[in-house]
Amino acid sequence: NSSFKINGPLPSRGDQYIAVVFAGYDSIMNQLSKVLPGVMIVTFDILAKPTCLPTIQGDYVLFDWEAFIKIHGAPIALVLMPPCGPRSRQHPIGKHYDAQHNPVSIDAVRADNLVDKSLYDVKVIKEHNPRVQWVMENPHYSKFTGLLSVQPYITSGKYSVIQYKDYDVAFSVKRTIMVNELSHWKPRPMSNRCNHPGVKWNSANW
């Protein structure tokens, strides 16, 4: 697809690879490389950042997994981290979402569309690899959990709520929801009650 720039090697059909969509600032790449050494990681993002040059660069809304899988095969795992900035509680009601969590800005509409597109793509990939392990991460806010595309996973219990600080003290106790179909992951209980000095974002109300 001419809408995308390829910045790194792509898998050959038959290769095992993980797709990380909305790779951002490369925050999980080192951990993925540690737990799955030797497995190719294919990253997607719209921008190239100093710490993270995405393998496939462009607007993910336009990405066609069916066409990609025909040439490169389906991933064995999928990590989805759609943009969540408009959902931040720093924004006053009415800037991006109204009091009923309906999007009222272009950025909010796009954020919601990217969640819908990502979960649609999970279904597309599962048609080619029914055993694909996947997870979608976002702050545990009603603006996310109330989306129609997310609701089936909430009602069926296919999610966990975590705090990143329970995994690394450099991160916060802001609650994060992990919508997922992971076979073996056992999330840690939320045991921390406050951030380390200098760490921001505490929406847990501990």
mmCIF file of C-alpha atoms in Angstrom:
data_model
loop_
_atom_site.group_PDB
_atom_site.id
_atom_site.type_symbol
_atom_site.label_atom_id
_atom_site.label_comp_id
_atom_site.label_asym_id
_atom_site.label_seq_id
_atom_site.Cartn_x
_atom_site.Cartn_y
_atom_site.Cartn_z
ATOM 1 C CA ASN A 1 0.000 0.000 0.000
ATOM 2 C CA SER A 2 1.554 3.287 -1.125
ATOM 3 C CA SER A 3 0.051 5.013 1.929
ATOM 4 C CA PHE A 4 2.663 3.332 4.136
ATOM 5 C CA LYS A 5 6.408 3.700 4.467
ATOM 6 C CA ILE A 6 8.376 0.532 5.248
ATOM 7 C CA ASN A 7 11.270 1.302 7.610
ATOM 8 C CA GLY A 8 12.432 -2.199 8.487
ATOM 9 C CA PRO A 9 12.350 -5.873 7.500
ATOM 10 C CA LEU A 10 8.989 -7.592 7.099
ATOM 11 C CA PRO A 11 8.305 -11.261 7.877
ATOM 12 C CA SER A 12 8.285 -13.914 5.213
ATOM 13 C CA ARG A 13 5.300 -16.208 5.098
ATOM 14 C CA GLY A 14 5.842 -18.872 7.750
ATOM 15 C CA ASP A 15 7.889 -16.632 10.048
ATOM 16 C CA GLN A 16 6.705 -16.107 13.600
ATOM 17 C CA TYR A 17 6.181 -12.457 14.443
ATOM 18 C CA ILE A 18 4.436 -10.161 16.893
ATOM 19 C CA ALA A 19 2.573 -7.097 15.669
ATOM 20 C CA VAL A 20 2.675 -4.039 17.943
ATOM 21 C CA VAL A 21 0.160 -1.479 16.760
ATOM 22 C CA PHE A 22 0.602 2.130 17.925
ATOM 23 C CA ALA A 23 4.114 1.443 19.154
ATOM 24 C CA GLY A 24 4.479 4.977 20.509
ATOM 25 C CA TYR A 25 7.762 5.565 22.282
ATOM 26 C CA ASP A 26 8.984 1.972 22.232
ATOM 27 C CA SER A 27 8.043 1.443 25.900
ATOM 28 C CA ILE A 28 7.415 -2.310 25.673
ATOM 29 C CA MET A 29 9.876 -3.399 22.998
ATOM 30 C CA ASN A 30 12.652 -4.375 25.389
ATOM 31 C CA GLN A 31 10.333 -6.503 27.492
ATOM 32 C CA LEU A 32 8.886 -8.259 24.450
ATOM 33 C CA SER A 33 12.382 -8.994 23.189
ATOM 34 C CA LYS A 34 13.331 -10.475 26.577
ATOM 35 C CA VAL A 35 10.353 -12.817 26.896
ATOM 36 C CA LEU A 36 10.314 -13.810 23.217
ATOM 37 C CA PRO A 37 13.940 -13.767 22.077
ATOM 38 C CA GLY A 38 14.379 -14.344 18.391
ATOM 39 C CA VAL A 39 10.769 -13.551 17.488
ATOM 40 C CA MET A 40 10.417 -10.727 14.986
ATOM 41 C CA ILE A 41 8.509 -7.657 16.179
ATOM 42 C CA VAL A 42 6.688 -5.635 13.529
ATOM 43 C CA THR A 43 5.661 -2.184 14.777
ATOM 44 C CA PHE A 44 3.065 0.218 13.416
ATOM 45 C CA ASP A 45 2.705 3.945 14.013
ATOM 46 C CA ILE A 46 1.839 7.089 12.126
ATOM 47 C CA LEU A 47 4.978 8.983 13.173
ATOM 48 C CA ALA A 48 8.651 8.163 13.485
ATOM 49 C CA LYS A 49 9.937 9.200 16.903
ATOM 50 C CA PRO A 50 13.536 9.539 18.120
ATOM 51 C CA THR A 51 13.267 6.384 20.226
ATOM 52 C CA CYS A 52 11.058 4.352 17.913
ATOM 53 C CA LEU A 53 11.118 4.045 14.134
ATOM 54 C CA PRO A 54 8.044 1.975 13.275
ATOM 55 C CA THR A 55 8.486 -0.910 10.884
ATOM 56 C CA ILE A 56 5.348 0.196 9.038
ATOM 57 C CA GLN A 57 4.656 3.922 9.144
ATOM 58 C CA GLY A 58 1.324 5.437 8.173
ATOM 59 C CA ASP A 59 -2.307 5.930 9.141
ATOM 60 C CA TYR A 60 -3.418 2.614 10.664
ATOM 61 C CA VAL A 61 -7.048 3.268 9.684
ATOM 62 C CA LEU A 62 -5.963 2.519 6.113
ATOM 63 C CA PHE A 63 -4.024 -0.673 6.883
ATOM 64 C CA ASP A 64 -5.330 -3.840 5.195
ATOM 65 C CA TRP A 65 -4.522 -6.961 7.215
ATOM 66 C CA GLU A 66 -6.070 -9.306 4.636
ATOM 67 C CA ALA A 67 -3.658 -8.135 1.943
ATOM 68 C CA PHE A 68 -0.704 -8.162 4.367
ATOM 69 C CA ILE A 69 -1.429 -11.694 5.597
ATOM 70 C CA LYS A 70 -1.614 -13.062 2.045
ATOM 71 C CA ILE A 71 2.032 -12.103 1.579
ATOM 72 C CA HIS A 72 3.524 -12.227 5.077
ATOM 73 C CA GLY A 73 1.278 -14.558 7.070
ATOM 74 C CA ALA A 74 -0.608 -13.803 10.290
ATOM 75 C CA PRO A 75 1.074 -12.777 13.550
ATOM 76 C CA ILE A 76 1.287 -15.134 16.507
ATOM 77 C CA ALA A 77 0.551 -12.258 18.873
ATOM 78 C CA LEU A 78 -0.894 -8.781 18.657
ATOM 79 C CA VAL A 79 -0.376 -5.834 21.029
ATOM 80 C CA LEU A 80 -2.711 -2.881 20.489
ATOM 81 C CA MET A 81 -2.195 0.451 22.243
ATOM 82 C CA PRO A 82 -4.582 2.870 20.518
ATOM 83 C CA PRO A 83 -4.125 6.579 21.317
ATOM 84 C CA CYS A 84 -5.851 7.609 24.528
ATOM 85 C CA GLY A 85 -4.907 11.289 24.848
ATOM 86 C CA PRO A 86 -8.404 12.672 24.233
ATOM 87 C CA ARG A 87 -9.766 10.416 27.005
ATOM 88 C CA SER A 88 -7.441 11.898 29.617
ATOM 89 C CA ARG A 89 -9.114 13.225 32.744
ATOM 90 C CA GLN A 90 -6.937 16.304 32.414
ATOM 91 C CA HIS A 91 -9.329 17.580 29.754
ATOM 92 C CA PRO A 92 -12.473 19.408 30.867
ATOM 93 C CA ILE A 93 -15.836 17.885 29.979
ATOM 94 C CA GLY A 94 -16.833 19.125 26.560
ATOM 95 C CA LYS A 95 -13.347 19.467 25.086
ATOM 96 C CA HIS A 96 -13.185 15.964 23.627
ATOM 97 C CA TYR A 97 -16.134 14.112 25.177
ATOM 98 C CA ASP A 98 -19.425 15.303 26.643
ATOM 99 C CA ALA A 99 -20.763 14.272 30.053
ATOM 100 C CA GLN A 100 -22.245 11.086 28.536
ATOM 101 C CA HIS A 101 -18.828 10.151 27.064
ATOM 102 C CA ASN A 102 -19.852 10.909 23.482
ATOM 103 C CA PRO A 103 -16.984 12.251 21.325
ATOM 104 C CA VAL A 104 -17.295 15.938 20.451
ATOM 105 C CA SER A 105 -13.883 16.646 18.894
ATOM 106 C CA ILE A 106 -12.111 15.355 15.794
ATOM 107 C CA ASP A 107 -9.374 13.873 17.985
ATOM 108 C CA ALA A 108 -11.909 11.967 20.107
ATOM 109 C CA VAL A 109 -13.737 10.622 17.056
ATOM 110 C CA ARG A 110 -10.431 9.436 15.615
ATOM 111 C CA ALA A 111 -9.418 7.837 18.930
ATOM 112 C CA ASP A 112 -12.682 5.889 19.031
ATOM 113 C CA ASN A 113 -12.399 4.909 15.355
ATOM 114 C CA LEU A 114 -8.920 3.496 15.973
ATOM 115 C CA VAL A 115 -10.261 1.295 18.773
ATOM 116 C CA ASP A 116 -13.066 0.067 16.495
ATOM 117 C CA LYS A 117 -10.636 -0.571 13.637
ATOM 118 C CA SER A 118 -8.212 -2.439 15.930
ATOM 119 C CA LEU A 119 -10.874 -4.771 17.297
ATOM 120 C CA TYR A 120 -12.194 -5.398 13.801
ATOM 121 C CA ASP A 121 -8.657 -6.367 12.792
ATOM 122 C CA VAL A 122 -8.458 -8.836 15.690
ATOM 123 C CA LYS A 123 -11.349 -10.696 14.066
ATOM 124 C CA VAL A 124 -9.675 -10.568 10.646
ATOM 125 C CA ILE A 125 -6.423 -11.982 12.030
ATOM 126 C CA LYS A 126 -8.253 -14.707 13.977
ATOM 127 C CA GLU A 127 -9.720 -15.977 10.709
ATOM 128 C CA HIS A 128 -6.159 -16.779 9.631
ATOM 129 C CA ASN A 129 -4.729 -17.672 13.048
ATOM 130 C CA PRO A 130 -7.478 -18.674 15.508
ATOM 131 C CA ARG A 131 -4.858 -19.101 18.250
ATOM 132 C CA VAL A 132 -3.450 -15.585 18.023
ATOM 133 C CA GLN A 133 -2.727 -14.108 21.452
ATOM 134 C CA TRP A 134 -3.796 -10.491 21.667
ATOM 135 C CA VAL A 135 -4.175 -7.635 24.117
ATOM 136 C CA MET A 136 -5.451 -4.067 23.879
ATOM 137 C CA GLU A 137 -4.352 -1.502 26.477
ATOM 138 C CA ASN A 138 -6.031 1.757 27.492
ATOM 139 C CA PRO A 139 -6.769 3.721 30.664
ATOM 140 C CA HIS A 140 -9.649 2.228 32.638
ATOM 141 C CA TYR A 141 -12.133 4.965 31.774
ATOM 142 C CA SER A 142 -15.783 4.718 30.734
ATOM 143 C CA LYS A 143 -14.929 6.622 27.538
ATOM 144 C CA PHE A 144 -13.094 3.441 26.511
ATOM 145 C CA THR A 145 -15.019 0.620 28.193
ATOM 146 C CA GLY A 146 -18.348 2.060 26.999
ATOM 147 C CA LEU A 147 -17.443 1.843 23.303
ATOM 148 C CA LEU A 148 -19.732 -0.525 21.402
ATOM 149 C CA SER A 149 -16.759 -2.402 19.968
ATOM 150 C CA VAL A 150 -15.287 -2.913 23.459
ATOM 151 C CA GLN A 151 -18.486 -3.800 25.309
ATOM 152 C CA PRO A 152 -18.701 -7.471 24.174
ATOM 153 C CA TYR A 153 -15.289 -8.134 25.733
ATOM 154 C CA ILE A 154 -16.314 -6.391 28.959
ATOM 155 C CA THR A 155 -19.564 -8.325 29.301
ATOM 156 C CA SER A 156 -17.806 -11.634 28.572
ATOM 157 C CA GLY A 157 -15.052 -10.921 31.117
ATOM 158 C CA LYS A 158 -12.225 -10.822 28.589
ATOM 159 C CA TYR A 159 -10.294 -8.103 30.373
ATOM 160 C CA SER A 160 -8.138 -7.371 33.416
ATOM 161 C CA VAL A 161 -7.526 -4.123 35.281
ATOM 162 C CA ILE A 162 -3.947 -3.526 36.378
ATOM 163 C CA GLN A 163 -1.564 -0.869 37.643
ATOM 164 C CA TYR A 164 1.780 -0.629 35.894
ATOM 165 C CA LYS A 165 3.466 0.195 39.174
ATOM 166 C CA ASP A 166 2.784 -3.372 40.320
ATOM 167 C CA TYR A 167 5.198 -4.392 37.545
ATOM 168 C CA ASP A 168 7.712 -1.522 37.711
ATOM 169 C CA VAL A 169 7.975 1.219 40.344
ATOM 170 C CA ALA A 170 8.945 3.721 37.653
ATOM 171 C CA PHE A 171 5.338 3.671 36.474
ATOM 172 C CA SER A 172 2.119 4.902 38.028
ATOM 173 C CA VAL A 173 -0.870 3.480 39.889
ATOM 174 C CA LYS A 174 -3.221 4.832 37.238
ATOM 175 C CA ARG A 175 -5.554 1.968 36.458
ATOM 176 C CA THR A 176 -5.161 0.418 33.039
ATOM 177 C CA ILE A 177 -7.537 -2.033 31.392
ATOM 178 C CA MET A 178 -6.134 -4.879 29.329
ATOM 179 C CA VAL A 179 -8.806 -6.262 27.005
ATOM 180 C CA ASN A 180 -7.396 -9.566 25.910
ATOM 181 C CA GLU A 181 -7.569 -13.173 24.844
ATOM 182 C CA LEU A 182 -4.326 -14.331 26.421
ATOM 183 C CA SER A 183 -4.185 -18.004 27.328
ATOM 184 C CA HIS A 184 -1.553 -17.995 30.066
ATOM 185 C CA TRP A 185 -1.261 -14.480 31.486
ATOM 186 C CA LYS A 186 -2.119 -14.076 35.162
ATOM 187 C CA PRO A 187 -2.263 -10.360 36.029
ATOM 188 C CA ARG A 188 -0.805 -9.230 39.321
ATOM 189 C CA PRO A 189 -3.213 -7.935 41.969
ATOM 190 C CA MET A 190 -3.348 -4.164 42.435
ATOM 191 C CA SER A 191 -1.250 -3.887 45.586
ATOM 192 C CA ASN A 192 0.449 -0.482 45.374
ATOM 193 C CA ARG A 193 -1.372 2.554 46.748
ATOM 194 C CA CYS A 194 0.758 5.552 45.714
ATOM 195 C CA ASN A 195 3.275 6.626 43.121
ATOM 196 C CA HIS A 196 6.967 6.961 43.736
ATOM 197 C CA PRO A 197 8.115 10.601 44.045
ATOM 198 C CA GLY A 198 8.231 12.231 40.640
ATOM 199 C CA VAL A 199 5.846 9.752 38.984
ATOM 200 C CA LYS A 200 2.646 11.364 37.718
ATOM 201 C CA TRP A 201 -0.824 10.072 36.901
ATOM 202 C CA ASN A 202 -2.755 8.676 39.836
ATOM 203 C CA SER A 203 -6.400 8.184 38.937
ATOM 204 C CA ALA A 204 -6.876 5.223 41.252
ATOM 205 C CA ASN A 205 -8.144 7.342 44.167
ATOM 206 C CA TRP A 206 -6.305 5.180 46.698
#
